[in-house]
Structure formats: C-alpha cells, structure tokens
Short mmCIF file of C-alpha atoms and ligand atoms in Angstrom, two decimals:
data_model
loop_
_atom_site.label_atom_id
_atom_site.label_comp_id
_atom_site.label_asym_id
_atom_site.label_seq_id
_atom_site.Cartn_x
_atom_site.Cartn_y
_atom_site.Cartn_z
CA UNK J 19 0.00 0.00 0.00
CA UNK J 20 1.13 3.29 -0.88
CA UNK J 21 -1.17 5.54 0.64
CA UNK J 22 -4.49 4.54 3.39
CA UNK J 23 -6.08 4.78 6.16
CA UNK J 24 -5.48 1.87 9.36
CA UNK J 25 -7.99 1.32 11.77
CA UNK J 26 -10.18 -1.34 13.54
CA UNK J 27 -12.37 -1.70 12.71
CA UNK J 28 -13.02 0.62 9.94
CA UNK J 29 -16.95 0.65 8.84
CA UNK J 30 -17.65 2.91 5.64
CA UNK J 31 -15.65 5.34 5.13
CA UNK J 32 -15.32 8.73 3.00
CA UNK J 33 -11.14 8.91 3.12
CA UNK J 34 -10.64 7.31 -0.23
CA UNK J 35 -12.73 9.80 -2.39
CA UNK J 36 -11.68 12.94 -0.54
CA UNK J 37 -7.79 11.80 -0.46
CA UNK J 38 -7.77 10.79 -4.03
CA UNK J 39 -9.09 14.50 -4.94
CA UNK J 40 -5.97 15.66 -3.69
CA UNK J 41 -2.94 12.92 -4.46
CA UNK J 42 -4.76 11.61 -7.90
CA UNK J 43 -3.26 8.05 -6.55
CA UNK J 44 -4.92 5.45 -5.16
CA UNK J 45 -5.70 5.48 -1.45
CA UNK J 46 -6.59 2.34 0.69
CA UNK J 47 -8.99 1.63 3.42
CA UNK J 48 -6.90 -1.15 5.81
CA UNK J 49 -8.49 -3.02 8.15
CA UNK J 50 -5.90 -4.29 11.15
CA UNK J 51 -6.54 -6.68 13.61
CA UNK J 52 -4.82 -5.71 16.51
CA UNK J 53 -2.41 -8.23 16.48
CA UNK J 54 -1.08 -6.76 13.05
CA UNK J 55 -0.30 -3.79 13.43
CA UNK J 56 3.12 -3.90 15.12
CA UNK J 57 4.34 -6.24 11.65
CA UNK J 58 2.37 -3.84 9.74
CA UNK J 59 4.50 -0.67 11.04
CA UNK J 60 7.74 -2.60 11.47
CA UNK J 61 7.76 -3.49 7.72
CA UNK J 62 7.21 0.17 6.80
CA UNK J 63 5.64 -0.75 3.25
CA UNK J 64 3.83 2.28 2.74
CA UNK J 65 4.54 6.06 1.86
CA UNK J 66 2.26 7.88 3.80
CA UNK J 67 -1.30 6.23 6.42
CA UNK J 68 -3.62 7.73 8.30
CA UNK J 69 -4.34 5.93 11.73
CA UNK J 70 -7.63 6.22 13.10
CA UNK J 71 -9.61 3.90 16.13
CA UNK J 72 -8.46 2.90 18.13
CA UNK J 73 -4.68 3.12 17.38
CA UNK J 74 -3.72 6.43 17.23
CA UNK J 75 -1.62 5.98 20.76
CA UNK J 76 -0.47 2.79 19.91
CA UNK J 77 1.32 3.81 17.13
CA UNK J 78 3.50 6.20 18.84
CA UNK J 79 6.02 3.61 19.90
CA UNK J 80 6.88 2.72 16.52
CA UNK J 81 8.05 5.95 14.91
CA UNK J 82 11.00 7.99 14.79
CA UNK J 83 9.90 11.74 14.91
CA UNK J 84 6.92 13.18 16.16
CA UNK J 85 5.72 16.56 15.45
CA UNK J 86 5.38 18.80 18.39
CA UNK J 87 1.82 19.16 18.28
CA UNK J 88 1.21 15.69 17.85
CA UNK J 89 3.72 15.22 20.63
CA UNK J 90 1.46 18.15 22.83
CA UNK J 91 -1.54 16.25 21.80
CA UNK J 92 -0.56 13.03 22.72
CA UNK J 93 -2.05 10.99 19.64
CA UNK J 94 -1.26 10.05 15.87
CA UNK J 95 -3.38 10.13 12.75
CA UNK J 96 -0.46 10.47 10.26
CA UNK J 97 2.20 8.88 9.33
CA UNK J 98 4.65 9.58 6.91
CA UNK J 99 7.19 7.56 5.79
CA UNK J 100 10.52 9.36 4.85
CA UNK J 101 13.47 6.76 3.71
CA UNK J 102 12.45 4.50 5.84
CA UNK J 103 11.57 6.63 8.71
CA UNK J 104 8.57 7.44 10.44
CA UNK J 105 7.33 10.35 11.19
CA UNK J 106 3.77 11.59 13.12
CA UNK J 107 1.75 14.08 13.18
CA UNK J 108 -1.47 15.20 14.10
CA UNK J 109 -3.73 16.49 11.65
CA UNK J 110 -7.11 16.66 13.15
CA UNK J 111 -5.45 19.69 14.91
CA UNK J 112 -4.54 21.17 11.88
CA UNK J 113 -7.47 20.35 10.31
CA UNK J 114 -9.76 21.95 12.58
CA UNK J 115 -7.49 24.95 12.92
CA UNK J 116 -7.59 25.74 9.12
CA UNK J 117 -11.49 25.53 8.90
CA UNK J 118 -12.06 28.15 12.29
CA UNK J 119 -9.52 30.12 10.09
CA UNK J 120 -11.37 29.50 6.91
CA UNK J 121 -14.87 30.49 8.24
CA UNK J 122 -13.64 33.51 10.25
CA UNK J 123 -14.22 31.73 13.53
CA UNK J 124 -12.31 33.74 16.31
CA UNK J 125 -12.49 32.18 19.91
CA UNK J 126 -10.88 34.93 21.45
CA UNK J 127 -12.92 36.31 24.09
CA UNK J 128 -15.61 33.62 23.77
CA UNK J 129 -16.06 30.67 26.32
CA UNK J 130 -16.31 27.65 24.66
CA UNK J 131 -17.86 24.43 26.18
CA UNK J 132 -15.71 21.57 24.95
CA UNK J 133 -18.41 18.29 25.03
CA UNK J 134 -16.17 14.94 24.71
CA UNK J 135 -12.94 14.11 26.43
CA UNK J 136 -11.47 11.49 23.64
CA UNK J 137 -9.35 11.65 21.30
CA UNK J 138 -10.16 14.00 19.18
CA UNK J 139 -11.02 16.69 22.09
CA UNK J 140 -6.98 16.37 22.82
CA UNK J 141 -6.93 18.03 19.42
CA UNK J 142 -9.55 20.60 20.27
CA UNK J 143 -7.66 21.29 23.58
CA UNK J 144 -4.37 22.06 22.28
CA UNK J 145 -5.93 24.29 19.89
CA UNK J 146 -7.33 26.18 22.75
CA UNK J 147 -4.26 26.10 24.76
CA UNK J 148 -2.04 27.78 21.71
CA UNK J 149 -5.00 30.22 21.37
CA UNK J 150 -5.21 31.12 25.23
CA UNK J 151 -9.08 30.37 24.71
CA UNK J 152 -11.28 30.13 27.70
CA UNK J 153 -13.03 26.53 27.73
CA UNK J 154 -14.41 24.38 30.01
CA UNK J 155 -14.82 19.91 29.28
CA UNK J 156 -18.08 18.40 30.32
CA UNK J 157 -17.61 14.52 29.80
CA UNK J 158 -19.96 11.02 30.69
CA UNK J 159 -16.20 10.29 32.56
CA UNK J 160 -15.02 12.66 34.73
CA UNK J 161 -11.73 13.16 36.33
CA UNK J 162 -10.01 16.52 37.21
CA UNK J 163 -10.71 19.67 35.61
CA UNK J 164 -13.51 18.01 33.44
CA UNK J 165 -17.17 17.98 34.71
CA UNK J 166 -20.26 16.27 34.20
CA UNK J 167 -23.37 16.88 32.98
CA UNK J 168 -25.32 17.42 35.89
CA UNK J 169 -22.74 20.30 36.79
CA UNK J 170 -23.33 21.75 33.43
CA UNK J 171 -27.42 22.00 33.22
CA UNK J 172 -26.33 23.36 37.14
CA UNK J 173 -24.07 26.28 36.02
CA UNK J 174 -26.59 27.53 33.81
CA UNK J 175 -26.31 29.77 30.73
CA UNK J 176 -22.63 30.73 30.31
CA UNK J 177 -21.34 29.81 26.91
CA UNK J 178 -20.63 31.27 23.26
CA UNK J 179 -19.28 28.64 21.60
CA UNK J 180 -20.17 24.63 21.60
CA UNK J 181 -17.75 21.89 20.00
CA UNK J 182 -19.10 18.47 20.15
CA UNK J 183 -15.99 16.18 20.20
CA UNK J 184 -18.88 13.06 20.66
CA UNK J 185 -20.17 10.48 18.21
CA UNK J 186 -23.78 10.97 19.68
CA UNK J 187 -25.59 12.02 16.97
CA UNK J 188 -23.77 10.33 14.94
CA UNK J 189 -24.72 8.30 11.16
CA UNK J 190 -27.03 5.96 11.74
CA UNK J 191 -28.10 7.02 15.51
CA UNK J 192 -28.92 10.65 14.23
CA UNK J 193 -31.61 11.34 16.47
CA UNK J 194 -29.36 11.72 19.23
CA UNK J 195 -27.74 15.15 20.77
CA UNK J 196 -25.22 15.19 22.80
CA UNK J 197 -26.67 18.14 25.06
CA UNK J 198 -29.79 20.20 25.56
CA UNK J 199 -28.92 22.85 23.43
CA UNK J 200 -32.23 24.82 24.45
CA UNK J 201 -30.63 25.29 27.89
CA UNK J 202 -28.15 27.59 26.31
CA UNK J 203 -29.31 30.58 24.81
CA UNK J 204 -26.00 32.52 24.76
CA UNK J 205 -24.44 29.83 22.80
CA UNK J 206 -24.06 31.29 19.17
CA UNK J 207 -22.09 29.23 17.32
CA UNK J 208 -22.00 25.28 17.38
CA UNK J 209 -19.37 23.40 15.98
CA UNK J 210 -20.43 19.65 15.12
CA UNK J 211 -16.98 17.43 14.59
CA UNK J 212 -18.95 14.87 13.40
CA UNK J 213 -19.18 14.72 9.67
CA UNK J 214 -22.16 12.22 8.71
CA UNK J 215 -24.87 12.74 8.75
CA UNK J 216 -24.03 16.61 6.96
CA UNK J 217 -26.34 18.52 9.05
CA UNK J 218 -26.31 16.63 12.72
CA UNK J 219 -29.53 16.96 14.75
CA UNK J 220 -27.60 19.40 16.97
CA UNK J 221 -27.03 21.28 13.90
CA UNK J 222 -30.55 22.03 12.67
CA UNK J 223 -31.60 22.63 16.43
CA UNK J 224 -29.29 25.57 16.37
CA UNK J 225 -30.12 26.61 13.31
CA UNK J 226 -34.08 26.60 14.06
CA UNK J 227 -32.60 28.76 16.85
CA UNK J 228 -30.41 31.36 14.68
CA UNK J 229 -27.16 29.99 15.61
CA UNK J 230 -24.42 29.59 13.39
CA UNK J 231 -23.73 26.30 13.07
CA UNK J 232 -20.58 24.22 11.15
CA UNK J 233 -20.20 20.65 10.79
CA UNK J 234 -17.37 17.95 10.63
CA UNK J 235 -17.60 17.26 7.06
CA UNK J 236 -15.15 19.97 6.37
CA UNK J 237 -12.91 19.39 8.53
CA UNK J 238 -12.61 15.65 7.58
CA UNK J 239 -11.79 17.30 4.23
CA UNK J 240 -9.50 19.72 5.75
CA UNK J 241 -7.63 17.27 7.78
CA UNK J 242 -7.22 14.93 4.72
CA UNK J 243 -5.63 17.60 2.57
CA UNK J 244 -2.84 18.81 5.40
CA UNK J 245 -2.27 14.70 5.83
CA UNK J 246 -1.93 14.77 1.75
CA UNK J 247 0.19 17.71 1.86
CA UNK J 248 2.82 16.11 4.40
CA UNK J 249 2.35 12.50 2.14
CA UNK J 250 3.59 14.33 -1.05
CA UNK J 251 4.78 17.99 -0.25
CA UNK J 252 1.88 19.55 -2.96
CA UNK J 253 0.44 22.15 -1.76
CA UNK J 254 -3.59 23.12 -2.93
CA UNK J 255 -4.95 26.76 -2.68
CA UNK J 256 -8.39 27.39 -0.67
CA UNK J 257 -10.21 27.57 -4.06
CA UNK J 258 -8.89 23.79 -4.68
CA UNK J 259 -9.42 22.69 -1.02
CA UNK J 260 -13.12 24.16 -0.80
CA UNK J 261 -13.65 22.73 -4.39
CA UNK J 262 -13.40 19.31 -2.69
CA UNK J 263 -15.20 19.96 0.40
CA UNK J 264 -18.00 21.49 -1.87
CA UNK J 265 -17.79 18.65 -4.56
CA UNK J 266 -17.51 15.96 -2.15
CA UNK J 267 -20.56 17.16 -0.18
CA UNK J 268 -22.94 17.73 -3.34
CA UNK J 269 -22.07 13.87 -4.72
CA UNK J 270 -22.98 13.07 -1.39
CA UNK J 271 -25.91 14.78 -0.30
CA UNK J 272 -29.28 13.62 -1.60
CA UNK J 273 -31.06 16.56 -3.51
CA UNK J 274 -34.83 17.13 -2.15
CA UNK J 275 -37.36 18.55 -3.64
CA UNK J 276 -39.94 19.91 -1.50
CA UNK J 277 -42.94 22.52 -2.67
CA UNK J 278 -46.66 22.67 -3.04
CA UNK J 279 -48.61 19.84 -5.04
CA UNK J 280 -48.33 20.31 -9.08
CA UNK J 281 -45.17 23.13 -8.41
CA UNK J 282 -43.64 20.70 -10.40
CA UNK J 283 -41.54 18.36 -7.94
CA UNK J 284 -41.73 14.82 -10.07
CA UNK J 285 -41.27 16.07 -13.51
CA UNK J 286 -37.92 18.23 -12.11
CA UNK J 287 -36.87 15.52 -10.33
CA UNK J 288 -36.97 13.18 -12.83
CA UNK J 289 -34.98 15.52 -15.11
CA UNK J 290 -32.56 16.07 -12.69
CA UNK J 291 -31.85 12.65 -11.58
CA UNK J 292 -31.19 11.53 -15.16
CA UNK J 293 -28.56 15.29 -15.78
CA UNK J 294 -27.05 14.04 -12.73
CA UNK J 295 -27.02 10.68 -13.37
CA UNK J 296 -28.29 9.77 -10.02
CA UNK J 297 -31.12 7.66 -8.66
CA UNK J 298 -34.74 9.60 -8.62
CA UNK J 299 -37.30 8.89 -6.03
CA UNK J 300 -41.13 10.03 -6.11
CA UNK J 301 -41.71 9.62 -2.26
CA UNK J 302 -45.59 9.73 -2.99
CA UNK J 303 -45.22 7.01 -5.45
CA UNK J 304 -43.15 4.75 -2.84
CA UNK J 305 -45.82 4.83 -0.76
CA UNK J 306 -48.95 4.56 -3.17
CA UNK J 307 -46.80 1.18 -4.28
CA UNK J 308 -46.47 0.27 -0.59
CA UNK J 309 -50.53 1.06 0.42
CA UNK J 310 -51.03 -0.69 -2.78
CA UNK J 311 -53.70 1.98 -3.74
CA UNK J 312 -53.90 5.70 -4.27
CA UNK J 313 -52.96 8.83 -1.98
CA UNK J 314 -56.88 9.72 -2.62
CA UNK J 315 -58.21 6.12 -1.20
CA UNK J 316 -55.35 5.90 1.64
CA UNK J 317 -56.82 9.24 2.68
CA UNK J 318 -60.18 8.15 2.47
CA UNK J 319 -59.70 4.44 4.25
CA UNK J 320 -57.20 5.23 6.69
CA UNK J 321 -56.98 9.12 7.53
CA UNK J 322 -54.31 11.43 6.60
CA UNK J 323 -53.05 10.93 10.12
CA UNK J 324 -52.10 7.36 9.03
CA UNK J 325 -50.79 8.77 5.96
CA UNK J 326 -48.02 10.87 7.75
CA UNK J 327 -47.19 8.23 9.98
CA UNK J 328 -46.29 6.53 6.73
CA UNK J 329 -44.48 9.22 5.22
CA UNK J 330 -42.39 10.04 8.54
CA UNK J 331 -41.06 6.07 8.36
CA UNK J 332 -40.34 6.55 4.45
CA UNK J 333 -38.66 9.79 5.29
CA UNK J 334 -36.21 8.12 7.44
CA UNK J 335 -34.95 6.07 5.21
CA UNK J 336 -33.25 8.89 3.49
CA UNK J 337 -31.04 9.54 6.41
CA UNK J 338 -28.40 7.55 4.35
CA UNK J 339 -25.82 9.73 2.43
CA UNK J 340 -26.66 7.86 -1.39
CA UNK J 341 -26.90 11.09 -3.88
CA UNK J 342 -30.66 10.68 -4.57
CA UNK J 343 -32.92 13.36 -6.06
CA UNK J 344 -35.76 12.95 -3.87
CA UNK J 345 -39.35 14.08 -4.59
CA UNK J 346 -41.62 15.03 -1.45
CA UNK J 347 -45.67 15.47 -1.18
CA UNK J 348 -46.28 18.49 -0.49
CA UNK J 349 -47.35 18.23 2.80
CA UNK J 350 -43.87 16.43 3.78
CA UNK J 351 -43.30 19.43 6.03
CA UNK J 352 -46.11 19.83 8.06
CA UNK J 353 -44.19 17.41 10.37
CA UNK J 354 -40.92 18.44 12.07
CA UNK J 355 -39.80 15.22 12.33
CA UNK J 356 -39.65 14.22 8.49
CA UNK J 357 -37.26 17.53 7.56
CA UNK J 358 -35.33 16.29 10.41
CA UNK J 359 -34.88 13.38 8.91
CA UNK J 360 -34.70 14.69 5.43
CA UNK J 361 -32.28 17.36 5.73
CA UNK J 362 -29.71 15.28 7.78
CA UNK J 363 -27.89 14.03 4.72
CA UNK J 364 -29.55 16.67 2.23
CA UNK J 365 -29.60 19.21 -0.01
CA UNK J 366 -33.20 20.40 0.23
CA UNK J 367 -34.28 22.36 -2.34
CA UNK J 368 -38.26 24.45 -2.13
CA UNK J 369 -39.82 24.51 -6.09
CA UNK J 370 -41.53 28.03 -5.93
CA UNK J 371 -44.03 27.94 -8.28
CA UNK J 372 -46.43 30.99 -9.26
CA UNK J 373 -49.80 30.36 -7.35
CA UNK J 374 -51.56 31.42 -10.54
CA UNK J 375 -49.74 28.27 -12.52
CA UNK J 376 -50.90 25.46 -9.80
CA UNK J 377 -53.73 23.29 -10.29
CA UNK J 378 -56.62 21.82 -8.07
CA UNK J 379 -56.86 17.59 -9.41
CA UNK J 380 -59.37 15.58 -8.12
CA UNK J 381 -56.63 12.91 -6.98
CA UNK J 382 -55.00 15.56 -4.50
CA UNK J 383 -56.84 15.00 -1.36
CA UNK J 384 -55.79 18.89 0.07
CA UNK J 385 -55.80 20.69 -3.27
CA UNK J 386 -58.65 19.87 -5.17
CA UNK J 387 -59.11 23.64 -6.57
CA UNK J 388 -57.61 26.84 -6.39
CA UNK J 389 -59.36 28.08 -3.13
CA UNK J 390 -57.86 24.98 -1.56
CA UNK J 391 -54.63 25.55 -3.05
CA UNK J 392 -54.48 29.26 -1.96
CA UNK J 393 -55.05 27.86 1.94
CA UNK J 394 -52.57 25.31 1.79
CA UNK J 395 -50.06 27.89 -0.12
CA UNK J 396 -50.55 30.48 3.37
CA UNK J 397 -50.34 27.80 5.47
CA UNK J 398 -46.97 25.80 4.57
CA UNK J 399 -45.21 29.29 2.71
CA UNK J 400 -43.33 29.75 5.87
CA UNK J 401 -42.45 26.05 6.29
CA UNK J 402 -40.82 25.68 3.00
CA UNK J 403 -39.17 28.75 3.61
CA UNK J 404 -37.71 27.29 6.96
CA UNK J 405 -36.73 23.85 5.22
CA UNK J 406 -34.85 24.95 2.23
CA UNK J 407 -31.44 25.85 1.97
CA UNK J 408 -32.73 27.23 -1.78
CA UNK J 409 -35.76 28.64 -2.84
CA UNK J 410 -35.58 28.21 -6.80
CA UNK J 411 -38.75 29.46 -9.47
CA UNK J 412 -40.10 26.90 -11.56
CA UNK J 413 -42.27 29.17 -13.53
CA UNK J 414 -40.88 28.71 -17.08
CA UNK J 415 -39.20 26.20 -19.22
CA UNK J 416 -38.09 22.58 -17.32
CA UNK J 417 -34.42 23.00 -18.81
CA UNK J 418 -34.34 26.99 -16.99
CA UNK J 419 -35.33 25.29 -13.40
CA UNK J 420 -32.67 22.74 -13.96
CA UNK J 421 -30.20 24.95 -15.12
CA UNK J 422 -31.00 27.11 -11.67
CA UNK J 423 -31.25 23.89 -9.46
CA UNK J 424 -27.35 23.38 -10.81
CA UNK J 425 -26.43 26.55 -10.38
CA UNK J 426 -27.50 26.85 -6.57
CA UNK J 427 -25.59 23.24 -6.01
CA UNK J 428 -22.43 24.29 -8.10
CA UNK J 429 -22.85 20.52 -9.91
P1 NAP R 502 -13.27 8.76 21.24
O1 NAP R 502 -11.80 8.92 21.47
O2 NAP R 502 -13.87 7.42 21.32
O3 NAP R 502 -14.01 9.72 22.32
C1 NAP R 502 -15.41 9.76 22.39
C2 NAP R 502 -15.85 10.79 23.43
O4 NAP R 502 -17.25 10.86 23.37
C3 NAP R 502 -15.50 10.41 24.87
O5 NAP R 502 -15.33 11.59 25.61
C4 NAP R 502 -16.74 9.66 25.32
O6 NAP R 502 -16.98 9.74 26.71
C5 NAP R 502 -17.82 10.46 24.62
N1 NAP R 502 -18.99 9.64 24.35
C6 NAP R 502 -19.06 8.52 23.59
N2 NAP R 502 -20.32 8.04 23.58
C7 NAP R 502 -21.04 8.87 24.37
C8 NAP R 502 -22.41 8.90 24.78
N3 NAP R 502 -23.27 7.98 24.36
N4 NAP R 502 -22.82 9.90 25.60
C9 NAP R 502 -21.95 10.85 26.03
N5 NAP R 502 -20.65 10.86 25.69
C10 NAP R 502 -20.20 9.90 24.86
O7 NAP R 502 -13.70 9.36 19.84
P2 NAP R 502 -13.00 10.55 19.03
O8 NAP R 502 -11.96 10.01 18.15
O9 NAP R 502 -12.62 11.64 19.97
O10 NAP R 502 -14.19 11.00 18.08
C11 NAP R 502 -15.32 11.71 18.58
C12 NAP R 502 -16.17 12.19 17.43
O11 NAP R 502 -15.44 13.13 16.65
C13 NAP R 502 -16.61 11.08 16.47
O12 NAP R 502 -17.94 11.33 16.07
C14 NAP R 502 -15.72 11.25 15.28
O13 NAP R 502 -16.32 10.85 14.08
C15 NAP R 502 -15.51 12.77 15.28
N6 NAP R 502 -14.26 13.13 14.63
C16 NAP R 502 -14.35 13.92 13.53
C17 NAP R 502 -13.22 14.28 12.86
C18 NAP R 502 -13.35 15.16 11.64
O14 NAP R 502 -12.38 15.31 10.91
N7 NAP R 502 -14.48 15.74 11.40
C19 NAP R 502 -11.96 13.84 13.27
C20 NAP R 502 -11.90 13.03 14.39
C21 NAP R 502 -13.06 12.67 15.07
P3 NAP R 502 -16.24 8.75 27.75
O15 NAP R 502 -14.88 9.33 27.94
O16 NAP R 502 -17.10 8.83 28.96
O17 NAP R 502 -16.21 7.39 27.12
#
C-alpha cells in the first residue's frame, strides 16, 4: 500500500474519495486486527497512512519523529514515511485549525464548552491552549478539571461557543444530541466534529434557533488535505481545497425537492436525476406502491393521520448519504420530524411555483381547486421557507429550473 487509512475496525468510510481529490493516486482503506499492526508498522511498506480507532496511541512507539503538536496532543493520525523513517503528526489539529480560520471563527474572548474528552477533544484542547481560549470539558467520565453533565445544566447559561468532540448524533443514531442545546441561549455558534450525517440533529436545532452552526464534514476534508500535503509535499490553494469539500458534499448529499402539489416536484426531479445521473425517487409514489392503492383512497380508508405516519417512516430512510434526487408530497413538512430526517444528509431544495400556474386535481386529497390551493399555499409558505437551503422558481421552461437547481448546487 502506498497511501491509506489503518484502523479497527473501519466501517464505511469517505477517506478514499476525498484523499484521491488531492494525491490523484490510489488510497486504501486497511483493516488491522490488533495483532497486526506492530508487523504492519515494522515493515514500513507504505509512503504515507492515516491511523484512526483505536490506534492512534499505539502507534507512537513505533516511529522515529513526532511533530510537536502531535507530541502536545498526545495521539497520531499520520504517518509519513521518509526513507524509511517514520514520522507523526497530528492532523485533526490542523485540520480543525484551518477551517475556524477558513470560516472567520475567532475564539478569542468567547467561552467555549468543549463536550467529549477522547481523542479528538486532545486536538480541540491544544488548539485552545495555543489560542489562550477560555473553555471548560463536560464529559460522561469525569476526572479533574472536566465535569459532568449534571454540573453543566447546574451552572446555567454561560457559553458562546459549543464543540461536540462526541459520536452521539452520529450516522445511523442521528436522532441523538449530545446536550440540551435549548438550555443555552447565549451559545451562538455550534461546531459539530462529526461529519455524517451533513447537518447533525444538533445542527438544525441551532439553526431553528439562529445559531451559526458548522459541521465535521469539512474538517474531515480539511484534515485529509494537510495529511496529503505532508504525504507528497503539494500544496492546494483554498479555491482547490473548498472545491473538494464542496464537490464531495454535493455527490454526497441527496437533492430534495420539497414545494406545493403540481409546483412541479416529479417532472424536475426526474430531469434532474437523469442530468445528474443519479437515482430519482417520487416519495408519494413509494408509498402509493407500498398502500397498494392511491394517496386519494389511503386518505379516504385510513386518515391522513395514518398517511403521515407513513411518510415520517419513508422519510427516514433517506437519512443515508446515497446522492438521490428525492421528490416530497407536499405536505412532507407539516411534520418536524420528516425535515429532520430529510435534511440530515440533504440538499433540500423548495420549487416556488407561481400560485396562478398550480392546479386543483381531483386525486389531491388537500388541493382539489384553487381556493384549496391558496389555503394550503398560506399555510406551509413559511415552512418551506424554513426547510430549504434554496428557494428556486419553476415558472418557465423545465431546462431553466434545472439549469437554476445546478447553479445553486455548483454541480
Ligand atoms: P473517542 O476517542 O472514542 O471519544 C469519544 C468521546 O465521546 C469520549 O469523551 C466519550 O466519553 C464520549 N462519548 C461517547 N459516547 C457517548 C455517549 N453515548 N454519551 C456521552 N458521551 C459519549 O472518539 P474521538 O476520536 O474523539 O471522536 C469523537 C467524534 O469526533 C466522532 O464522532 C468522530 O467521528 C468525530 N471526529 C471527527 C473528525 C473530523 O475530521 N471531522 C476527526 C476526528 C473525530 P467517555 O470518555 O465517557 O467514554
């Protein structure tokens, strides 16, 4: 192997793609028992690895030179090998360093809340340290100078900044957050390490409550590129390394379509899905298949309550990161849950449509004519507004909407 990533065991991961972007080589996902790795980093048959759980201590005995970061921080997540010596760093430091610097994150004067003690909170603390920022550790563990989580909800509302160093909330247990975020208000900026799902639950609670919010995606991307950079001494500019974090994302992401009934969502997304080349799914139509009978007569038999109980399990099966183009009903969010869901691992996209260019149909059990239409329009206006990340017109010609849908997304 020339260049990869070690680690036990090592579920899916996004490393090869987002490495390859950079070196244009091939990059390797190893799997090590722990019994291998001390033959694995004796024979030293490899130009540059990553190291990731759980050997990123255990490593340290093995190599020759260690950065003084890495050295500060106490663990290893690459290793490069230099005529037949290795050397370690740590770039999860310098990964998250680079994206605060990138997105104009100062911690100066703030008081950060630090939520984790593992490995990669070592990072986040020596980052502090160098910066002289003021930050306190709650952890499940204590031990000294770190407190639980009883203390915190005690303290009350001190905080400006939140960095969850946790896999709660993590891909595929995404329901999960790591803290009551609604206990603190001052808190204006959360920073979610973990990178999948996209948009953490944690994430779009702070956004519903006008925080700024950035997640780990990036700095997975970040961290890969100052690893590449030490494997093969290339060096990218930020146009190249947010090219990848941007392209990455987008192939990524599922595209959904949400908007009011006959805006257009199935034809678009059909169009879309083939431009793309990516998979197209009519959510509606999933479940008319599944009821084994219309919208209309599931609304009639079994009550639209029924109906979004339905359409709340369908929507969680979209948590996965798989690059659909997904088509909602239009009702899709009158329920909190389902955008939750949704816009974990998506782009989501509101079709505007003029109201003047909808139509009532008979098989559309809320929008059978225009006076129905206008009353649905008033009520959910505001909700696709809250959902979307864009709001694009789909007044005209298919191939203009398209064209704007892949402008927005930069595909
Ligand atoms: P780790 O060394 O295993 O540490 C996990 C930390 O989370 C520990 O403090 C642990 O508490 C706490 N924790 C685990 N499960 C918990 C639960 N159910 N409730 C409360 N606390 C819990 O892991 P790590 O390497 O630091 O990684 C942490 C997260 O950061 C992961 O999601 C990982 O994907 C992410 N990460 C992202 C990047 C990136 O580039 N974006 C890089 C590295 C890591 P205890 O001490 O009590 O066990």
């Amino acid at each position: 192997m020339k260049y990869g990533l070690i680690g036990y065991p090592l579920g899916h991961s996004w490393s090869p793609e987002i490495h390859q972007y950079f070196i244009q080589e091939s990059y390797q996902l190893q799997e090590l028992q722990p019994d291998a790795l001390s033959t694995f980093l004796e024979q030293r048959n490899f130009d540059g690895i990553n190291v990731t759980i759980p050997y990123k201590q255990d490593v340290i005995p093995y190599l020759d030179e260690i950065d003084k970061d890495a050295k500060a921080i106490g663990a290893i997540n690459c290793i490069v090998n230099r005529q037949g010596k290795l050397y370690g760093y740590n770039t999860d430091y310098l990964g998250l360093k680079e994206m605060l610097v990138a997105n104009h994150i100062d911690l100066t004067n703030t008081k950060v809340l630090l939520v984790g003690n593992g490995g990669v909170a070592k990072a986040c603390k020596h980052l502090f340290e160098e910066g002289n920022v003021n930050y306190t550790i709650v952890n499940r563990t204590t031990n000294e100078g770190v407190i639980d989580y009883e203390t915190l909800y005690a303290q009350g509302d001190q905080y400006d900044v939140l960095v969850n160093a946790t896999p709660v909330g993590m891909y595929p247990n995404i329901d999960a957050m790591p803290v009551r975020l609604e206990e603190f208000q001052s808190i204006h900026t959360v920073i979610d390490l973990i990178a999948n799902p996209l948009r953490t639950r944690l994430m779009q609670v702070a956004e519903n409550n006008g925080k700024r919010t950035l997640g780990g995606f990036e700095m997975l991307v970040r961290q890969a590129y100052e690893a590449d950079r030490l494997f093969t001494n290339c060096e990218q500019s930020e146009t190249a390394i947010q090219d990848c974090i941007k392209t990455i994302r987008n192939q990524k992401a599922n595209i959904v379509l949400i908007g009011m009934p006959t805006s257009g969502k199935t034809t678009v997304g059909k169009a879309l899905a083939i431009q793309l080349k990516r998979e197209f799914v009519d959510m509606d139509q999933v479940l008319e298949e599944r009821f084994g009978t219309s919208i209309k007569e599931c609304f009639a038999k079994k009550g639209e309550s029924y109906f979004r109980m339905e359409e709340t399990k369908l929507a969680k099966e979209f948590i996965h990161p798989e690059g659909k183009v997904i088509s909602c009903g239009g009702g899709i969010v009158n329920k909190e849950e389902n955008m939750q869901f949704l816009r974990a691992n998506s782009i989501v996209i509101w079709l505007d449509r003029d109201l003047d260019k909808l139509f009532g149909s008979e098989d559309r059990p809320l929008s059978q004519d225009k006076e129905a239409i206008l009353s649905l329009y008033q009520e959910r206006k505001g909700l696709y507004e809250k959902y979307c990340d864009y709001r694009v017109e789909n007044n005209g010609m298919i191939e203009v909407t398209i064209e704007a849908i892949q402008k927005v997304l930069e595909v």
